[in-house]
Coordinates of C-alpha atoms in Angstrom, one line a residue:
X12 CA -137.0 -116.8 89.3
X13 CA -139.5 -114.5 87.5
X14 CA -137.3 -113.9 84.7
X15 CA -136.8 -117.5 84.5
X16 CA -140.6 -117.8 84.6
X17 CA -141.4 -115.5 81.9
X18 CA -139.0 -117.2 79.9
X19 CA -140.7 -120.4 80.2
X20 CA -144.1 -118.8 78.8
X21 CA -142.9 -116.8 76.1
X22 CA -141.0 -120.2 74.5
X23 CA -144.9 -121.9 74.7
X24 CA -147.1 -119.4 72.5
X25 CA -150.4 -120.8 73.4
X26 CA -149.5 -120.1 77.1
X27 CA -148.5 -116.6 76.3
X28 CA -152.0 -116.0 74.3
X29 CA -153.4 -116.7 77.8
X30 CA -152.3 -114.3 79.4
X31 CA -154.6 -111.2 77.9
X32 CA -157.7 -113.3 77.8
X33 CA -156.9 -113.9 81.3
X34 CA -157.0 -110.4 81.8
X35 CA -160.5 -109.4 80.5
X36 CA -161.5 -112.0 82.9
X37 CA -160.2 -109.7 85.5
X38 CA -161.6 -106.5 84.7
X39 CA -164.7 -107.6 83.2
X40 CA -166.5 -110.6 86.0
X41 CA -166.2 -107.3 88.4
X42 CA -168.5 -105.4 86.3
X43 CA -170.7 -108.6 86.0
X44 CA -173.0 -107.1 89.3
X45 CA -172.7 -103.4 88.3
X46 CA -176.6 -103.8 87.1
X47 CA -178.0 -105.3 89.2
X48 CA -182.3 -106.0 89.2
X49 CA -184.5 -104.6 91.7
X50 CA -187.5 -107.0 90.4
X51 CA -188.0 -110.5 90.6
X52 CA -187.3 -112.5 87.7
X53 CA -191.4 -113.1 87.3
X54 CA -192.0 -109.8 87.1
X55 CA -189.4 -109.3 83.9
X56 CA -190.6 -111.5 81.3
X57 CA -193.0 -109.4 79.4
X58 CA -192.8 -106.0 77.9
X59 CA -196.0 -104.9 78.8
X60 CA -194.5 -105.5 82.7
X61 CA -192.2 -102.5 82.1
X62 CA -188.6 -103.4 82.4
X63 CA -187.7 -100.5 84.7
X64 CA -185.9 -102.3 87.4
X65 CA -184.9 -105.7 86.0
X66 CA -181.3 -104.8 85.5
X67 CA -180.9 -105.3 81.3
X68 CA -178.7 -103.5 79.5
X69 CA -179.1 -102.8 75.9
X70 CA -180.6 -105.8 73.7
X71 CA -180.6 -108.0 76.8
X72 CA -184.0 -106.8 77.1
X73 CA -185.4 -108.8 74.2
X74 CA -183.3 -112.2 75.1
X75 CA -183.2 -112.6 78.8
X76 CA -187.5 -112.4 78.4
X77 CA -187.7 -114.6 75.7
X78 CA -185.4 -117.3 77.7
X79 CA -187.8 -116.9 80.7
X80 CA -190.8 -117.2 78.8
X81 CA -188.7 -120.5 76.9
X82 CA -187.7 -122.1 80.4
X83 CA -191.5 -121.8 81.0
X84 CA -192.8 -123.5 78.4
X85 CA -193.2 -121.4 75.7
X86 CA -190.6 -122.8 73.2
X87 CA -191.3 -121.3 70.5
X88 CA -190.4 -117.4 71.3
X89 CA -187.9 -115.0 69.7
X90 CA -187.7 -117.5 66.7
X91 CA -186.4 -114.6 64.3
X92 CA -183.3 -115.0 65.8
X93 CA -181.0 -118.5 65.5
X94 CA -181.4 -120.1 69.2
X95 CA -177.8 -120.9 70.0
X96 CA -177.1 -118.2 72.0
X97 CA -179.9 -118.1 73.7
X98 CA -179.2 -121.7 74.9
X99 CA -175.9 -120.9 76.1
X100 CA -177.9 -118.4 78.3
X101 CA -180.2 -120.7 79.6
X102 CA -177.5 -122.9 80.7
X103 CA -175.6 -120.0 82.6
X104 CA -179.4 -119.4 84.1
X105 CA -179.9 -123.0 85.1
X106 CA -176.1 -123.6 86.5
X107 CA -175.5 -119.7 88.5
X108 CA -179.3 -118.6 88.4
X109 CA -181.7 -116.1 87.2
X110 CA -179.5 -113.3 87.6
X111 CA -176.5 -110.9 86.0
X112 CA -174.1 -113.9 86.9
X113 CA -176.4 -116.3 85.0
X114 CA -177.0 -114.2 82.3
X115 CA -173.6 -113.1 81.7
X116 CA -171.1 -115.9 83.0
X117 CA -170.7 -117.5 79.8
X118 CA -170.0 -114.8 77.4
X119 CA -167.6 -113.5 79.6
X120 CA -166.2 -116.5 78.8
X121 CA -166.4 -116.8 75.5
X122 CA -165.1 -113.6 74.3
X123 CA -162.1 -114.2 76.7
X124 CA -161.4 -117.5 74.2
X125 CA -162.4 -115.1 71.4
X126 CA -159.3 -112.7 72.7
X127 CA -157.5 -116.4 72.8
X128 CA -157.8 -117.8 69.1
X129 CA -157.4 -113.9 67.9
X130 CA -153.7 -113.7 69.8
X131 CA -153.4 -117.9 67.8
X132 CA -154.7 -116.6 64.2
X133 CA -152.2 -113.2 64.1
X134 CA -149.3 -115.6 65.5
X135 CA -150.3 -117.9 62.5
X136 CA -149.5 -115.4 60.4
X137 CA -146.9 -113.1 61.7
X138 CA -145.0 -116.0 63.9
X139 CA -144.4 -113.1 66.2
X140 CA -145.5 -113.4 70.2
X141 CA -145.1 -109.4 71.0
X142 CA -147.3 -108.2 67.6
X143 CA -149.6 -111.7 68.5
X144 CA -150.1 -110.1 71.6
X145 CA -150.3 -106.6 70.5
X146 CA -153.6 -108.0 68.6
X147 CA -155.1 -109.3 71.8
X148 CA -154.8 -106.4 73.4
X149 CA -156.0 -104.3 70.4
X150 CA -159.2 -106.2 70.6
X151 CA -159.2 -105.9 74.3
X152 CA -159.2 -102.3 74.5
X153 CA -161.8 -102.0 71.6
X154 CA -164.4 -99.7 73.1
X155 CA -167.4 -101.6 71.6
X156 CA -166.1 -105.4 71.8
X157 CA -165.2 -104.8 75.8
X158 CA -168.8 -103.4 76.5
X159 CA -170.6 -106.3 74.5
X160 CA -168.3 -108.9 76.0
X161 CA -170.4 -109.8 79.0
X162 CA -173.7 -109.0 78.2
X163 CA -176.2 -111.7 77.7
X164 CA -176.9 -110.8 73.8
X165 CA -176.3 -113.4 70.9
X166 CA -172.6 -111.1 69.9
X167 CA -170.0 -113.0 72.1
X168 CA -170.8 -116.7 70.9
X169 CA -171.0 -115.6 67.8
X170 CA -167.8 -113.8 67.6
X171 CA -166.0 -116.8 69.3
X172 CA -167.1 -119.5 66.7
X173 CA -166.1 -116.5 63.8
X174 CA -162.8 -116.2 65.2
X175 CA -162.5 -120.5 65.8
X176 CA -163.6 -120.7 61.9
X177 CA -161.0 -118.3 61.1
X178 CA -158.2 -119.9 62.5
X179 CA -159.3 -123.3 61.6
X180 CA -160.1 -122.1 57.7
X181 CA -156.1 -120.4 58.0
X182 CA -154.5 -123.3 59.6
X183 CA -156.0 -125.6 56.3
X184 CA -158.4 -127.2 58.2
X185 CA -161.1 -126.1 56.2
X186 CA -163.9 -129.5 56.7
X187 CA -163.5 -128.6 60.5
X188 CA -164.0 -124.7 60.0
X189 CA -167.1 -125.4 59.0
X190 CA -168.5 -126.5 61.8
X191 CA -167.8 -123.8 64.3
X192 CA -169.0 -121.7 60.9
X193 CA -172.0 -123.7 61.2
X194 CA -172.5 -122.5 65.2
X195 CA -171.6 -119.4 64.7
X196 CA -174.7 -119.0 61.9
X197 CA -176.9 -120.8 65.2
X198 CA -175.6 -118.2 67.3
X199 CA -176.1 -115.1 65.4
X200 CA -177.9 -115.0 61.7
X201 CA -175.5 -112.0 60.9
X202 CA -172.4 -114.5 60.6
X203 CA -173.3 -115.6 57.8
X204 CA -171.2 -113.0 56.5
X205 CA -168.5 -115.2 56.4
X206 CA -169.1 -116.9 53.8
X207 CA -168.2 -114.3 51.3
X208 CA -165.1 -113.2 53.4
X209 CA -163.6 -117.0 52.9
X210 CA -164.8 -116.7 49.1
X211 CA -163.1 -113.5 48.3
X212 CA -159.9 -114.4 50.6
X213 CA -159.7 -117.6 48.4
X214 CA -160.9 -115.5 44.9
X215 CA -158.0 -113.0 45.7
X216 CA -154.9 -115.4 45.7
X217 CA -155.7 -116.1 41.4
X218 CA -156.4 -112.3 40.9
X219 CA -153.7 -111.1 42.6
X220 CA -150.8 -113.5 41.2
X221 CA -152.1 -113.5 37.5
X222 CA -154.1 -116.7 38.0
X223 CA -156.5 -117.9 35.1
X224 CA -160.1 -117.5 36.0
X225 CA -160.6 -121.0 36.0
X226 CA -158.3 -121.0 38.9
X227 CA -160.8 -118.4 40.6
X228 CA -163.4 -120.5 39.9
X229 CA -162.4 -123.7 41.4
X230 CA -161.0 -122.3 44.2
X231 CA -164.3 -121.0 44.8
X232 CA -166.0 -124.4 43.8
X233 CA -163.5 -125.9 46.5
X234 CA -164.6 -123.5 49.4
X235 CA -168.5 -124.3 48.9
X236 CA -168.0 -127.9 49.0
X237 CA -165.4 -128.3 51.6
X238 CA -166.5 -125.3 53.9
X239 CA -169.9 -123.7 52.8
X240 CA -172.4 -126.5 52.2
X241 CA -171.1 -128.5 55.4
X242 CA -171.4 -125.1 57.5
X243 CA -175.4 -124.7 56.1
X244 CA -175.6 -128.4 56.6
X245 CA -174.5 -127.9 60.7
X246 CA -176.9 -124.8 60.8
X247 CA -180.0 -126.2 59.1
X248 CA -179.7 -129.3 61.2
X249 CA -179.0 -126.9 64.5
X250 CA -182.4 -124.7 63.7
X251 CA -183.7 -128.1 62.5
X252 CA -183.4 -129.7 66.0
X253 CA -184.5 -126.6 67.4
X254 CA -187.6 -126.1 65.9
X255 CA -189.0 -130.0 66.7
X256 CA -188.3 -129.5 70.2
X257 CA -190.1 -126.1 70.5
X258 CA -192.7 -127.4 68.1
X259 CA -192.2 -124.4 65.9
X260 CA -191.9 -126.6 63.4
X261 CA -195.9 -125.7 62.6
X262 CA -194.7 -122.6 61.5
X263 CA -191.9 -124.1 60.0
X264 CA -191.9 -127.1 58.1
X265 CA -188.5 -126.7 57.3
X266 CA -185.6 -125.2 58.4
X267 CA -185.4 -123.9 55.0
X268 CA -188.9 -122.0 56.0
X269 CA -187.4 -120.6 59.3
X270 CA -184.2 -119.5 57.7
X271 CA -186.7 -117.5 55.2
X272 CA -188.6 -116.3 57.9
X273 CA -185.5 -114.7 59.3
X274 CA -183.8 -113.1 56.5
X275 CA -187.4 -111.4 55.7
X276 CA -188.0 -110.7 58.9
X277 CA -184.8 -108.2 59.5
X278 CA -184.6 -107.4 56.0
X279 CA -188.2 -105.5 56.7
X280 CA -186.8 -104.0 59.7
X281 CA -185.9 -99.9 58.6
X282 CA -185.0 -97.0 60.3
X283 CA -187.6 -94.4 60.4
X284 CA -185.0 -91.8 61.1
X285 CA -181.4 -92.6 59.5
X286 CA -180.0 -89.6 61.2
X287 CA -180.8 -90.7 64.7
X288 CA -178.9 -94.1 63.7
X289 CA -174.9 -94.2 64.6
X290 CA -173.5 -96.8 61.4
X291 CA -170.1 -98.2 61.7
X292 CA -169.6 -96.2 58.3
X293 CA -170.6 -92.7 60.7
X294 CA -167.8 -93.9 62.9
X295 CA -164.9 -93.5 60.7
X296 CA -165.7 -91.1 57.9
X297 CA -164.5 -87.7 59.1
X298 CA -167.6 -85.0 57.4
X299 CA -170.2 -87.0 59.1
X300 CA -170.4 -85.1 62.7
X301 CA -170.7 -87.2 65.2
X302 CA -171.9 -86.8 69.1
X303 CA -171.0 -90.0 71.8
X304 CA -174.4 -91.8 71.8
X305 CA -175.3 -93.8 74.5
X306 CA -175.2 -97.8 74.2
X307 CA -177.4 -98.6 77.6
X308 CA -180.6 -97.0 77.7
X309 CA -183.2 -99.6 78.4
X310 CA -183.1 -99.2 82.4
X311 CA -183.2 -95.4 83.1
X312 CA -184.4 -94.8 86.7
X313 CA -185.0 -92.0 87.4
X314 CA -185.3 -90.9 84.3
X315 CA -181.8 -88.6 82.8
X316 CA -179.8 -90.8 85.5
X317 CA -177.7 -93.9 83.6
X318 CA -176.8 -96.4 86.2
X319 CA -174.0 -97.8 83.7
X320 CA -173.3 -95.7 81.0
X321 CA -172.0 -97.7 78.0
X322 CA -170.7 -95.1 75.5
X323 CA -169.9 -95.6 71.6
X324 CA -166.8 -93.5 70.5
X325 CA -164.6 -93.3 67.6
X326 CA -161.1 -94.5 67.8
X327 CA -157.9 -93.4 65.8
X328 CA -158.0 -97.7 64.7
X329 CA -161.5 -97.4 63.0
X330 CA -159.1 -94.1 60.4
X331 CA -156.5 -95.7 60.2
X332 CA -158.1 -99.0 58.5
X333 CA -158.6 -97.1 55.7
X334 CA -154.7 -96.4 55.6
X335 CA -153.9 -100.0 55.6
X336 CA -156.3 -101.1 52.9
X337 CA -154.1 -99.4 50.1
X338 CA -150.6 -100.4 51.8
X339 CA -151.4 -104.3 52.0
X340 CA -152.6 -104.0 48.3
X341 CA -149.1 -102.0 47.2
X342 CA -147.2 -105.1 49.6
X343 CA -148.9 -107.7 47.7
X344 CA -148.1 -106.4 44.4
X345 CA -144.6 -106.2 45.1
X346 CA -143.9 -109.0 46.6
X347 CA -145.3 -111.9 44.1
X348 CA -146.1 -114.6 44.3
X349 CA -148.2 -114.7 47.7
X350 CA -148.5 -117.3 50.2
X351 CA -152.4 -118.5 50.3
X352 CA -154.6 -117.2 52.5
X353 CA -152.0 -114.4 52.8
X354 CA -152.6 -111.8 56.0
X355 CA -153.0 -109.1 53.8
X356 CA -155.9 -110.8 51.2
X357 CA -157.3 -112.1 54.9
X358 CA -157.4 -108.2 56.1
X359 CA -158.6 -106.6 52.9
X360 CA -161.3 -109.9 52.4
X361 CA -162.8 -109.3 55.6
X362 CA -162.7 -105.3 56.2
X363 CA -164.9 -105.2 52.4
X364 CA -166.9 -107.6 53.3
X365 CA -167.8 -105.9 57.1
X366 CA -167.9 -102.3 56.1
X367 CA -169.7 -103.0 52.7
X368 CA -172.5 -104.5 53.9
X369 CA -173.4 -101.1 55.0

């Protein structure tokens, strides 16, 4: 009967894909309580309060405030980042309460449907369930995406609208990828980085099979009508909205003028000390020395004791990218002409674009 059963799910693929998303579910809700607060909720809202006690981890220390202070009154708070997010966190606070299973309900869920569309984008391409699933549980296991997964932070909406865009944008469906393109913008400003992934992934497909650069250039044309301007149109009417109900429109009397405001606002954010800052670029390039950092260090009580310690390490996956990168260009040029997007423009498209931004 179980044999039979497996059978069943492995001839349905979206049932299959299920099954690992249904598994971060398992391991991670139990860690949901791990930090736990010793304040009240009242006593947590503003950093002059001390936050020693009220149970954040990492940047949950900036958001879960600035939602308090919002469901108070005050609207118009934390507005250099997109509010999307911080919605969905409200929502988990007003449905399960002001506490770790308020805060971190939802994105538990949503990077379980993140695990879910990246098992139905790799089976797009490959057409295989065992490497489809092999992907999910690559991502799984990923040190830093399991640790972010259910924390109350904007990451995990963000990354779940990225990986919807993605498989909409591959399945040719590129009017609808732009609005979870558009969310995902509203979630988290940093997604914007999509953009030039798409562009390049389309840019690629000329370049690579002898195209004319007219070709390039409509295919570009093509993506920033039918996927970029509708996915600025979705977030500039998202932060629009937004910023009439929290009346920061009187700071902003656009979203044009918010959007501004953001890009300036974490473009002037340095480092004082580079050294003391792990990269992604630190992670993977062997001279740099590198120590385990650690990634919770807001509540510390007493102090040198880490209720939850959250640790940063370097994987054999983050080398071996660098491996891949030259093989899926030497596939590609043997085996013209390529099927557009291909999985190997996709791959080298969106690795540039993530690890040259740094």
């Amino acid at each position: 009967m179980l044999d039979r059963l497996i059978k069943k799910i492995a001839e349905k693929p979206p049932l299959a894909l299920a099954i690992i998303p249904l598994v971060l579910l398992v391991f991670r809700v139990p860690l949901v309580p791990a930090v736990w607060p010793d304040k009240l909720p009242t006593e947590c809202i503003t950093p002059g309060d001390g936050f020693q006690g009220c149970g954040f981890i990492f940047d949950e220390a900036h958001y879960i405030p600035a939602i308090r202070r919002m469901m108070l009154g005050d609207l118009a708070v934390n507005v250099d980042h997109p509010p999307l997010s911080k919605a969905i966190i409200w929502l988990g606070i007003a449905l399960f309460g002001d506490n770790p299973w308020g805060w971190r309900t939802f994105n538990i869920l949503f990077s379980s449907l993140t695990i879910f569309f990246a098992g139905l984008l790799a089976y797009r391409f490959m057409k295989n369930l065992k490497v489809s699933i092999i992907v999910q549980i690559l991502l799984l296991t990923d040190v830093t995406f399991f640790n972010i997964s259910g924390l109350a932070i904007l990451d995990p909406p963000a990354l779940f609208f990225i990986m919807l865009t993605l498989y909409l944008y591959v399945s040719g469906r590129w009017l609808l990828s732009s609005i979870p393109l558009g969310l995902a913008m509203l979630s988290k400003s940093s997604s914007i980085l999509v953009i030039p992934a798409i562009l390049a992934i389309e840019m690629a497909y000329p370049v690579i099979n002898g195209g004319r650069i007219s070709e390039l250039i409509d295919r570009a044309r093509s993506v920033v009508r039918r996927v970029v301007i509708p996915a600025l149109i979705v977030f500039l009417f998202g932060l629009g909205v937004y910023d009439v109900w929290s009346g920061a429109f009187r700071a902003f009397p656009t979203p044009l003028h918010h959007l501004d405001f953001i890009l300036r606002y974490h473009s002037g954010l340095v480092f004082q000390d580079p050294k003391s800052v792990e990269l992604p670029l630190s992670w993977i390039i062997p001279p740099i020395a590198r120590q385990p950092s650690a990634y919770y260090v807001v509540t510390v009580q007493p102090p040198g004791w880490h209720p939850v310690a959250f640790w940063g390490v370097s994987t054999p996956l983050w080398w071996s990218i660098w491996l891949l990168i030259p093989l899926a260009y030497i596939f590609i040029r043997d085996n013209r002409p390529i099927p557009n997007p291909s999985l190997e423009a996709l791959f080298i498209a969106w690795t540039v674009v993530t690890y040259g931004s740094f």
